[in-house]
Amino acid sequence: MDIFLERLFDGVTNGAVYAIMALALVVVFRGTGTINFAQGEMALFTTYVAWALTTQDVPVWIAALVAAAIGFVLGAVTERTLIRPVRRRNDMATLVVALGLFTGFNALAGLLFNSETKTMPSLFPGGESDYVAVGGARLYWDALGVWLFVILVIGAVFWLFNRTRLGLHMRAVADNPESAALSGVPTGRILMLGWGLAGIIGSLAGVLVTPLSPHQLSLTTMFPILIYASAAALFGGLDSPIGAVVGGLVIGVLEMMITGYVEFIGGTLPQTAALVVIVLILLFRPTGLFGSRQMERL
Amino acid sequence: MSPSPDQPPELRISEVTLRFGGVTALDRVSLTVAPGEICGLIGPNGAGKTTLFNCVTRIYRPDAGTITFGDADLTRARPHRIVRLGIARTFQNLALFPSLTVLENTLVGAHSRTPAGFTAATLGWPGTTARHRRLAAEALDILTDLGLRDDAHRPAAGLPFGTLKRVELARALAARPRLLLLDEPAGGLTHAEVADLGGLIRRLSTERGFGVLLVEHHMGMVMSISDHVVALEFGRKIADGEPAEVRNSERVVAAYLGKAS
Amino acid sequence: MSTKTVDVPVEKPAPAGRFPITIVRGSGRYRAGQLGLVALVALLLLAGASAEPFRVGQFTSVLIFAIAISGLNLATGYTGLLSIGHSAFFGLGAYTTGILVVSYGWEPLATLPVGVVLSFLIGVVVGLPALRIRGLYLALVTLAVGVAFPELVKRFADFTGGAAGLVIRARQLAPPDWTGLRLGQRHLWLYWLSAVILILVLLAVRNLTRSRVGIAMVATRDNEIAAAASGVDLAVVKTAVFGLSGAITGLAGGLFAMYIGALSPDGSFTLLKSIELITGLFVGGAATLLGPVVGAFAVVFIPYYSADLASGHVSGIVFGAVLILIVFLMPEGAVGLLNRLGRRIVRITTAAETGSDAGRSAAHSAEKEGEPR
């Protein structure tokens, strides 16, 4: 029972990270109608920067904030210079640009920080004895810290979208850019803000997940996270934040349970399994389990 | 009551209902296009005219009701079979293929007429090329008839709007339809062009033997070329009869101009 | 989706004057041009073959990737189905050849058709989601396929050699007796084999894309709904195209196995390879006949030249930068650009257009070899 609980805790912790990464993807999709394939690698890059700062004796929290700030700038600048000009052209162009960013950022991180695996210090106390006992299982502080942090982020995003004017503008732009523009909403700035926000969320995801074992900071760390986050986002048809969060948690828990209990699926096959499940969802419920049916005007 | 063999079939739309979430876009709409006649479909914006078209061509699936074309039940057919059953359409906002030439755009319309197999095409079977030549020749004839011969080999992208409307018409004609669904063909045209268009539709309908269901805002054209007119408002049919009768119907006038009170 | 636009550079009307020179299809000048082209290709191939073995190997690699990218071109270029997982077909073809040769003693050449058929079937299966989901979602599905392939290879290690890889002994890849080549001339055997297969593939692609099926493919890309309303069976087109696309890339994979002799799942069959194929496609020119050949040069030589600089990461940056630059500066790709400029100089038309032969029925629209759609 205690092993089950520990697996559950690990699953929820991982799931929480997938959830906020999925949120970042949803923010971008609602704003620009495309998925930012490069979200993971941009987060990787900012996490490397944060790591580099910690090696210079900068406190982890400050490093994390710097990473978030850089994530914001990267996101906003990318939207303005690379995505917006191409977006109206055709769907494929945006995806191709995102792919280019994916490759580019990964390689850039490798170039600047070399490919050795690094250890990223945690934002929370992560010692051997820093845990609380729950039902015979150990719930480590750093896991709990991640949960709380993620709840904060999710809460902040929901508050932003549903209770602030900025959030209202963002939803308007995502829904109908032309009408929003006509109503005086500064659509350009809103789009940049959206991507910037996604950049912050992604950076936070990176800083949160890399200290957790077995994740470490290396060039391949963020890719599986992106896969799981994409799968989680698809739970909500890419435009439902609730769906993304639920999806993330479900996937995180399932991953831990399956790798723990089922022999056949080991190593990195869970990623594939996650994607297969999503493909099946897309085939039978194309708008995801939580998303809204979208109508097209002809 | 079956039509004679060379007469096009009758389109019968019966009690068609379609809902989008909480909005009822079409509410028990029924109308019949008699074999070979030109039927005008009018109504203010949002009345459901294009939605009705989309039901006929199976872009949408009605929640209730039936649509038959002669003996064929359209509500069961897959979208690409509709044209095979003899119904071709144009689109309100133009739906051409920008990277293809005018001729190629027209040729796509003929796609349903003879099989185009992958294997045969890849291997360059002589039969395939001959068929292609024949269909291209027919397409060129249609283009000539519509005054588009000179544009045949230009890419569709970048051509004037009026030209592109005719290309869409050409594409629909290439399918040798028995019924043509025209969605606001006069949109964006000048008065002179509209008059020409009206005459063109009548001539083609008689010459090539097809019926027409025409959505149009240009009252003059609709009234002058239609054999019968149907009016929709908020997804419901509010008038159905001779052009003059419908034009003078109080309900129709009220729908367009709003009720005075 | 119905307002999806496509990058079509609008052509400026040709200036009056000597240019463009018109050449009528089937005329004397046209035939001379065709002959000249054949001679040129033959000369280039012979020149390539006479280089030193290492270079010949590089050229073979270019030929193989040209085939792989041609496959991708059918699905992504002509039909608009973006696939980020074509590395899986490449790998499927390669491992089919590898396993059949190593574990079952097959003749390498005989394994190629098997790889083609398998890749076709898997391609059709992967294409099935395309029926219900749109471009972006389809890209995610193909991503799944591309990511899954190396994992599956590693999982079934007994069969495939797993992460350690699969090695095909040189002797098993020796040129067949009928070629008259010795074991040490294996590089020439693969060079010419790849060249011949590339030419056959290009001919097949040319036939397909010029036919009404080809027009249907482009129509599907430009406007699905209108295509369906015109009678194009989207289901058949999409699945068949994906099958064919996978099959051609799988064929390239089989050749690759024969060429490289040592397969490793994380070597050439990962997501990065998919991205390289896409880069090659867009650099060369999507939806053009010869674009994949040009793109293959980029795919082979960019890593080669950047490998020396800073442990290979530079090639990733270059690929990323190239992808972005191409989208901005040259979305039609090198061959697309050349075609457009070339049309100012030479225009190939049919007899009917120039009115020079009333007896000939009007045929295909004016297009030069490899013209983008």
mmCIF file of C-alpha atoms in Angstrom, chain A:
data_model
loop_
_atom_site.group_PDB
_atom_site.id
_atom_site.type_symbol
_atom_site.label_atom_id
_atom_site.label_comp_id
_atom_site.label_asym_id
_atom_site.label_seq_id
_atom_site.Cartn_x
_atom_site.Cartn_y
_atom_site.Cartn_z
ATOM 1 C CA MET A 1 0.000 0.000 0.000
ATOM 2 C CA ASP A 2 2.761 2.379 0.826
ATOM 3 C CA ILE A 3 4.486 1.667 -2.449
ATOM 4 C CA PHE A 4 1.231 2.299 -4.235
ATOM 5 C CA LEU A 5 0.870 5.618 -2.456
ATOM 6 C CA GLU A 6 4.438 6.595 -3.269
ATOM 7 C CA ARG A 7 3.862 5.803 -6.892
ATOM 8 C CA LEU A 8 0.689 7.817 -6.738
ATOM 9 C CA PHE A 9 2.520 10.783 -5.244
ATOM 10 C CA ASP A 10 5.203 10.553 -7.922
ATOM 11 C CA GLY A 11 2.520 10.331 -10.550
ATOM 12 C CA VAL A 12 0.714 13.380 -9.269
ATOM 13 C CA THR A 13 3.957 15.316 -9.052
ATOM 14 C CA ASN A 14 4.944 14.495 -12.589
ATOM 15 C CA GLY A 15 1.370 15.008 -13.672
ATOM 16 C CA ALA A 16 1.349 18.434 -12.129
ATOM 17 C CA VAL A 17 4.312 19.434 -14.254
ATOM 18 C CA TYR A 18 2.725 18.005 -17.387
ATOM 19 C CA ALA A 19 -0.404 19.915 -16.460
ATOM 20 C CA ILE A 20 1.215 23.305 -16.360
ATOM 21 C CA MET A 21 3.192 22.624 -19.518
ATOM 22 C CA ALA A 22 -0.081 21.608 -21.134
ATOM 23 C CA LEU A 23 -1.554 24.894 -19.919
ATOM 24 C CA ALA A 24 1.203 26.739 -21.732
ATOM 25 C CA LEU A 25 0.330 24.879 -24.909
ATOM 26 C CA VAL A 26 -3.341 25.667 -24.477
ATOM 27 C CA VAL A 27 -2.613 29.367 -23.940
ATOM 28 C CA VAL A 28 -0.700 29.446 -27.204
ATOM 29 C CA PHE A 29 -3.281 27.435 -29.095
ATOM 30 C CA ARG A 30 -6.143 29.600 -27.980
ATOM 31 C CA GLY A 31 -4.232 32.671 -28.994
ATOM 32 C CA THR A 32 -2.712 31.605 -32.269
ATOM 33 C CA GLY A 33 -4.439 28.410 -33.292
ATOM 34 C CA THR A 34 -1.285 26.384 -33.463
ATOM 35 C CA ILE A 35 0.733 24.289 -31.099
ATOM 36 C CA ASN A 36 4.142 25.593 -30.180
ATOM 37 C CA PHE A 37 6.323 22.550 -30.740
ATOM 38 C CA ALA A 38 9.235 24.545 -29.478
ATOM 39 C CA GLN A 39 7.681 25.243 -26.071
ATOM 40 C CA GLY A 40 9.634 22.454 -24.444
ATOM 41 C CA GLU A 41 12.979 23.412 -25.919
ATOM 42 C CA MET A 42 12.487 27.070 -25.099
ATOM 43 C CA ALA A 43 11.812 25.990 -21.521
ATOM 44 C CA LEU A 44 14.903 23.814 -21.685
ATOM 45 C CA PHE A 45 16.952 26.778 -22.726
ATOM 46 C CA THR A 46 15.728 28.979 -19.898
ATOM 47 C CA THR A 47 16.255 26.166 -17.421
ATOM 48 C CA TYR A 48 19.850 25.873 -18.550
ATOM 49 C CA VAL A 49 20.253 29.576 -17.963
ATOM 50 C CA ALA A 50 18.813 29.165 -14.479
ATOM 51 C CA TRP A 51 21.212 26.298 -13.831
ATOM 52 C CA ALA A 52 24.134 28.354 -15.036
ATOM 53 C CA LEU A 53 23.154 31.067 -12.586
ATOM 54 C CA THR A 54 22.992 28.618 -9.677
ATOM 55 C CA THR A 55 26.532 27.533 -10.455
ATOM 56 C CA GLN A 56 27.465 31.145 -9.893
ATOM 57 C CA ASP A 57 25.972 30.979 -6.416
ATOM 58 C CA VAL A 58 22.766 32.745 -7.330
ATOM 59 C CA PRO A 59 19.908 31.496 -5.113
ATOM 60 C CA VAL A 60 17.609 29.067 -6.877
ATOM 61 C CA TRP A 61 14.528 31.213 -6.504
ATOM 62 C CA ILE A 62 16.196 34.186 -8.135
ATOM 63 C CA ALA A 63 17.494 31.967 -10.909
ATOM 64 C CA ALA A 64 13.985 30.654 -11.435
ATOM 65 C CA LEU A 65 12.605 34.159 -11.659
ATOM 66 C CA VAL A 66 15.255 35.120 -14.174
ATOM 67 C CA ALA A 67 14.401 32.031 -16.190
ATOM 68 C CA ALA A 68 10.741 32.991 -16.136
ATOM 69 C CA ALA A 69 11.565 36.504 -17.268
ATOM 70 C CA ILE A 70 13.702 35.238 -20.125
ATOM 71 C CA GLY A 71 10.939 32.807 -21.004
ATOM 72 C CA PHE A 72 8.538 35.704 -21.231
ATOM 73 C CA VAL A 73 10.815 37.690 -23.501
ATOM 74 C CA LEU A 74 11.581 34.720 -25.715
ATOM 75 C CA GLY A 75 7.907 33.928 -26.072
ATOM 76 C CA ALA A 76 6.832 37.465 -26.827
ATOM 77 C CA VAL A 77 9.651 38.134 -29.277
ATOM 78 C CA THR A 78 9.088 34.834 -31.064
ATOM 79 C CA GLU A 79 5.428 35.599 -31.536
ATOM 80 C CA ARG A 80 6.080 39.060 -32.855
ATOM 81 C CA THR A 81 8.928 38.309 -35.214
ATOM 82 C CA LEU A 82 8.475 34.743 -36.316
ATOM 83 C CA ILE A 83 4.939 33.634 -35.811
ATOM 84 C CA ARG A 84 2.728 36.591 -36.555
ATOM 85 C CA PRO A 85 4.050 37.293 -40.068
ATOM 86 C CA VAL A 86 3.635 33.688 -41.042
ATOM 87 C CA ARG A 87 0.395 32.872 -39.336
ATOM 88 C CA ARG A 88 -1.988 34.240 -41.876
ATOM 89 C CA ARG A 89 -0.232 32.460 -44.685
ATOM 90 C CA ASN A 90 -1.005 28.868 -43.988
ATOM 91 C CA ASP A 91 -1.119 26.295 -41.239
ATOM 92 C CA MET A 92 1.945 24.455 -42.338
ATOM 93 C CA ALA A 93 4.200 27.497 -42.287
ATOM 94 C CA THR A 94 3.607 28.099 -38.570
ATOM 95 C CA LEU A 95 4.283 24.482 -37.752
ATOM 96 C CA VAL A 96 7.464 24.494 -39.791
ATOM 97 C CA VAL A 97 8.703 27.606 -38.030
ATOM 98 C CA ALA A 98 7.964 25.965 -34.683
ATOM 99 C CA LEU A 99 9.917 22.920 -35.799
ATOM 100 C CA GLY A 100 12.811 25.157 -36.726
ATOM 101 C CA LEU A 101 12.722 26.732 -33.287
ATOM 102 C CA PHE A 102 12.546 23.277 -31.742
ATOM 103 C CA THR A 103 15.747 22.170 -33.424
ATOM 104 C CA GLY A 104 17.430 25.515 -33.046
ATOM 105 C CA PHE A 105 16.864 26.014 -29.328
ATOM 106 C CA ASN A 106 17.908 22.488 -28.486
ATOM 107 C CA ALA A 107 21.103 22.856 -30.457
ATOM 108 C CA LEU A 108 21.745 26.299 -29.025
ATOM 109 C CA ALA A 109 21.456 24.956 -25.495
ATOM 110 C CA GLY A 110 23.869 22.198 -26.396
ATOM 111 C CA LEU A 111 26.270 24.652 -27.917
ATOM 112 C CA LEU A 112 26.273 27.098 -25.016
ATOM 113 C CA PHE A 113 26.090 24.665 -22.136
ATOM 114 C CA ASN A 114 27.548 21.447 -23.602
ATOM 115 C CA SER A 115 25.780 18.115 -23.560
ATOM 116 C CA GLU A 116 26.746 16.773 -20.175
ATOM 117 C CA THR A 117 23.910 16.087 -17.822
ATOM 118 C CA LYS A 118 23.593 18.697 -15.135
ATOM 119 C CA THR A 119 21.982 18.609 -11.742
ATOM 120 C CA MET A 120 19.451 21.295 -11.147
ATOM 121 C CA PRO A 121 18.925 22.341 -7.548
ATOM 122 C CA SER A 122 15.365 22.299 -6.330
ATOM 123 C CA LEU A 123 13.310 25.248 -5.233
ATOM 124 C CA PHE A 124 12.201 23.289 -2.199
ATOM 125 C CA PRO A 125 14.048 21.436 0.527
ATOM 126 C CA GLY A 126 14.841 18.101 -1.046
ATOM 127 C CA GLY A 127 16.889 16.175 1.442
ATOM 128 C CA GLU A 128 16.575 12.525 2.336
ATOM 129 C CA SER A 129 14.608 13.213 5.469
ATOM 130 C CA ASP A 130 12.487 16.072 4.179
ATOM 131 C CA TYR A 131 9.256 14.258 3.961
ATOM 132 C CA VAL A 132 5.976 13.827 5.681
ATOM 133 C CA ALA A 133 4.532 10.391 6.303
ATOM 134 C CA VAL A 134 1.166 9.747 4.741
ATOM 135 C CA GLY A 135 -0.432 6.343 5.208
ATOM 136 C CA GLY A 136 2.921 4.660 5.517
ATOM 137 C CA ALA A 137 4.311 6.321 2.417
ATOM 138 C CA ARG A 138 6.714 9.191 2.239
ATOM 139 C CA LEU A 139 5.553 12.420 0.711
ATOM 140 C CA TYR A 140 8.662 14.452 0.141
ATOM 141 C CA TRP A 141 8.654 18.192 0.651
ATOM 142 C CA ASP A 142 9.854 18.872 -2.824
ATOM 143 C CA ALA A 143 6.993 16.940 -4.325
ATOM 144 C CA LEU A 144 4.548 18.766 -2.093
ATOM 145 C CA GLY A 145 6.231 21.988 -3.042
ATOM 146 C CA VAL A 146 5.704 21.244 -6.693
ATOM 147 C CA TRP A 147 2.045 20.494 -6.104
ATOM 148 C CA LEU A 148 1.481 23.741 -4.268
ATOM 149 C CA PHE A 149 3.422 25.729 -6.800
ATOM 150 C CA VAL A 150 1.498 24.225 -9.653
ATOM 151 C CA ILE A 151 -1.813 24.865 -7.940
ATOM 152 C CA LEU A 152 -0.726 28.473 -7.575
ATOM 153 C CA VAL A 153 0.146 28.729 -11.255
ATOM 154 C CA ILE A 154 -3.100 27.110 -12.361
ATOM 155 C CA GLY A 155 -5.024 29.356 -10.024
ATOM 156 C CA ALA A 156 -3.218 32.399 -11.365
ATOM 157 C CA VAL A 157 -3.950 31.434 -14.969
ATOM 158 C CA PHE A 158 -7.626 30.825 -14.256
ATOM 159 C CA TRP A 159 -7.884 34.071 -12.358
ATOM 160 C CA LEU A 160 -6.187 35.849 -15.243
ATOM 161 C CA PHE A 161 -8.466 34.426 -17.891
ATOM 162 C CA ASN A 162 -11.734 34.670 -16.031
ATOM 163 C CA ARG A 163 -11.430 37.608 -13.683
ATOM 164 C CA THR A 164 -9.261 40.185 -15.324
ATOM 165 C CA ARG A 165 -9.796 42.473 -18.255
ATOM 166 C CA LEU A 166 -6.571 41.273 -19.789
ATOM 167 C CA GLY A 167 -7.833 37.739 -19.680
ATOM 168 C CA LEU A 168 -11.071 38.824 -21.279
ATOM 169 C CA HIS A 169 -9.138 40.479 -24.066
ATOM 170 C CA MET A 170 -7.061 37.366 -24.561
ATOM 171 C CA ARG A 171 -10.115 35.200 -24.836
ATOM 172 C CA ALA A 172 -11.661 37.651 -27.256
ATOM 173 C CA VAL A 173 -8.612 37.684 -29.472
ATOM 174 C CA ALA A 174 -8.404 33.922 -29.419
ATOM 175 C CA ASP A 175 -12.038 33.605 -30.328
ATOM 176 C CA ASN A 176 -12.372 36.221 -33.026
ATOM 177 C CA PRO A 177 -9.394 38.461 -33.744
ATOM 178 C CA GLU A 178 -11.231 40.676 -36.192
ATOM 179 C CA SER A 179 -14.081 41.501 -33.848
ATOM 180 C CA ALA A 180 -11.684 41.986 -30.988
ATOM 181 C CA ALA A 181 -9.657 44.428 -33.047
ATOM 182 C CA LEU A 182 -12.787 46.299 -34.014
ATOM 183 C CA SER A 183 -13.713 46.569 -30.352
ATOM 184 C CA GLY A 184 -10.454 48.304 -29.669
ATOM 185 C CA VAL A 185 -8.511 45.405 -28.230
ATOM 186 C CA PRO A 186 -4.809 45.748 -29.042
ATOM 187 C CA THR A 187 -4.616 42.325 -30.642
ATOM 188 C CA GLY A 188 -0.917 42.427 -31.437
ATOM 189 C CA ARG A 189 0.057 43.181 -27.901
ATOM 190 C CA ILE A 190 -2.347 40.572 -26.585
ATOM 191 C CA LEU A 191 -0.862 37.889 -28.789
ATOM 192 C CA MET A 192 2.616 38.747 -27.631
ATOM 193 C CA LEU A 193 1.465 38.655 -24.037
ATOM 194 C CA GLY A 194 -0.101 35.261 -24.591
ATOM 195 C CA TRP A 195 3.089 33.783 -25.918
ATOM 196 C CA GLY A 196 5.073 35.545 -23.240
ATOM 197 C CA LEU A 197 2.805 34.057 -20.603
ATOM 198 C CA ALA A 198 3.214 30.623 -22.124
ATOM 199 C CA GLY A 199 6.953 31.202 -22.010
ATOM 200 C CA ILE A 200 6.808 31.963 -18.295
ATOM 201 C CA ILE A 201 4.725 28.886 -17.592
ATOM 202 C CA GLY A 202 7.039 26.713 -19.656
ATOM 203 C CA SER A 203 10.103 28.032 -17.883
ATOM 204 C CA LEU A 204 8.537 27.327 -14.524
ATOM 205 C CA ALA A 205 7.719 23.822 -15.653
ATOM 206 C CA GLY A 206 11.339 23.308 -16.603
ATOM 207 C CA VAL A 207 12.694 24.613 -13.335
ATOM 208 C CA LEU A 208 10.226 22.522 -11.362
ATOM 209 C CA VAL A 209 10.703 19.252 -13.136
ATOM 210 C CA THR A 210 14.454 19.035 -13.599
ATOM 211 C CA PRO A 211 15.339 18.661 -9.904
ATOM 212 C CA LEU A 212 12.911 15.787 -9.523
ATOM 213 C CA SER A 213 14.407 12.399 -10.030
ATOM 214 C CA PRO A 214 14.656 10.660 -12.368
ATOM 215 C CA HIS A 215 14.544 13.797 -14.478
ATOM 216 C CA GLN A 216 17.775 15.670 -14.842
ATOM 217 C CA LEU A 217 18.878 18.588 -16.878
ATOM 218 C CA SER A 218 20.086 17.341 -20.229
ATOM 219 C CA LEU A 219 19.311 18.000 -23.845
ATOM 220 C CA THR A 220 16.683 15.304 -23.945
ATOM 221 C CA THR A 221 14.836 16.203 -20.759
ATOM 222 C CA MET A 222 12.062 18.380 -22.085
ATOM 223 C CA PHE A 223 11.092 16.364 -25.077
ATOM 224 C CA PRO A 224 9.116 13.669 -23.236
ATOM 225 C CA ILE A 225 7.546 16.411 -21.135
ATOM 226 C CA LEU A 226 6.371 18.084 -24.311
ATOM 227 C CA ILE A 227 4.918 14.831 -25.570
ATOM 228 C CA TYR A 228 3.032 14.216 -22.350
ATOM 229 C CA ALA A 229 1.919 17.836 -22.219
ATOM 230 C CA SER A 230 0.662 17.642 -25.806
ATOM 231 C CA ALA A 231 -1.244 14.512 -24.933
ATOM 232 C CA ALA A 232 -2.663 16.223 -21.853
ATOM 233 C CA ALA A 233 -3.621 19.315 -23.822
ATOM 234 C CA LEU A 234 -5.386 17.148 -26.353
ATOM 235 C CA PHE A 235 -7.560 15.779 -23.575
ATOM 236 C CA GLY A 236 -9.197 19.152 -23.738
ATOM 237 C CA GLY A 237 -9.121 19.448 -27.504
ATOM 238 C CA LEU A 238 -6.265 21.900 -27.154
ATOM 239 C CA ASP A 239 -8.521 24.724 -26.058
ATOM 240 C CA SER A 240 -9.754 23.725 -22.640
ATOM 241 C CA PRO A 241 -7.513 24.615 -19.689
ATOM 242 C CA ILE A 242 -9.459 22.300 -17.403
ATOM 243 C CA GLY A 243 -9.019 19.464 -19.821
ATOM 244 C CA ALA A 244 -5.306 20.155 -19.960
ATOM 245 C CA VAL A 245 -4.927 20.037 -16.212
ATOM 246 C CA VAL A 246 -7.003 16.913 -15.794
ATOM 247 C CA GLY A 247 -5.192 15.322 -18.687
ATOM 248 C CA GLY A 248 -1.819 16.123 -17.216
ATOM 249 C CA LEU A 249 -2.656 14.584 -13.868
ATOM 250 C CA VAL A 250 -4.191 11.502 -15.431
ATOM 251 C CA ILE A 251 -1.195 10.959 -17.651
ATOM 252 C CA GLY A 252 1.260 11.510 -14.821
ATOM 253 C CA VAL A 253 -0.458 9.002 -12.579
ATOM 254 C CA LEU A 254 -1.007 6.473 -15.337
ATOM 255 C CA GLU A 255 2.628 6.685 -16.350
ATOM 256 C CA MET A 256 3.823 5.861 -12.855
ATOM 257 C CA MET A 257 1.304 3.098 -12.370
ATOM 258 C CA ILE A 258 1.994 1.448 -15.689
ATOM 259 C CA THR A 259 5.764 1.553 -15.476
ATOM 260 C CA GLY A 260 5.543 0.294 -11.937
ATOM 261 C CA TYR A 261 3.133 -2.546 -12.413
ATOM 262 C CA VAL A 262 3.276 -3.647 -15.986
ATOM 263 C CA GLU A 263 6.409 -5.424 -17.150
ATOM 264 C CA PHE A 264 5.976 -5.076 -20.849
ATOM 265 C CA ILE A 265 6.061 -1.342 -20.976
ATOM 266 C CA GLY A 266 9.328 -0.048 -19.715
ATOM 267 C CA GLY A 267 11.717 2.722 -20.373
ATOM 268 C CA THR A 268 10.443 5.318 -22.750
ATOM 269 C CA LEU A 269 7.580 3.371 -24.215
ATOM 270 C CA PRO A 270 5.058 5.161 -21.954
ATOM 271 C CA GLN A 271 5.468 8.211 -24.150
ATOM 272 C CA THR A 272 4.401 6.223 -27.137
ATOM 273 C CA ALA A 273 1.564 4.707 -25.174
ATOM 274 C CA ALA A 274 0.390 8.165 -24.169
ATOM 275 C CA LEU A 275 0.398 9.269 -27.770
ATOM 276 C CA VAL A 276 -1.426 6.184 -28.924
ATOM 277 C CA VAL A 277 -4.175 6.861 -26.408
ATOM 278 C CA ILE A 278 -4.448 10.400 -27.667
ATOM 279 C CA VAL A 279 -4.608 9.266 -31.266
ATOM 280 C CA LEU A 280 -7.494 7.055 -30.285
ATOM 281 C CA ILE A 281 -9.219 9.949 -28.553
ATOM 282 C CA LEU A 282 -8.728 12.131 -31.609
ATOM 283 C CA LEU A 283 -10.215 9.474 -33.815
ATOM 284 C CA PHE A 284 -13.362 9.093 -31.806
ATOM 285 C CA ARG A 285 -13.756 12.477 -30.190
ATOM 286 C CA PRO A 286 -11.833 14.900 -32.377
ATOM 287 C CA THR A 287 -12.459 17.825 -30.096
ATOM 288 C CA GLY A 288 -10.983 16.081 -27.119
ATOM 289 C CA LEU A 289 -12.818 14.901 -24.057
ATOM 290 C CA PHE A 290 -13.431 18.361 -22.682
ATOM 291 C CA GLY A 291 -13.204 20.678 -25.621
ATOM 292 C CA SER A 292 -16.028 22.463 -27.324
ATOM 293 C CA ARG A 293 -17.278 21.624 -30.769
ATOM 294 C CA GLN A 294 -16.051 24.201 -33.170
ATOM 295 C CA MET A 295 -18.155 25.404 -36.018
ATOM 296 C CA GLU A 296 -16.716 26.642 -39.247
ATOM 297 C CA ARG A 297 -18.329 29.285 -41.348
ATOM 298 C CA LEU A 298 -18.247 28.530 -44.995
#
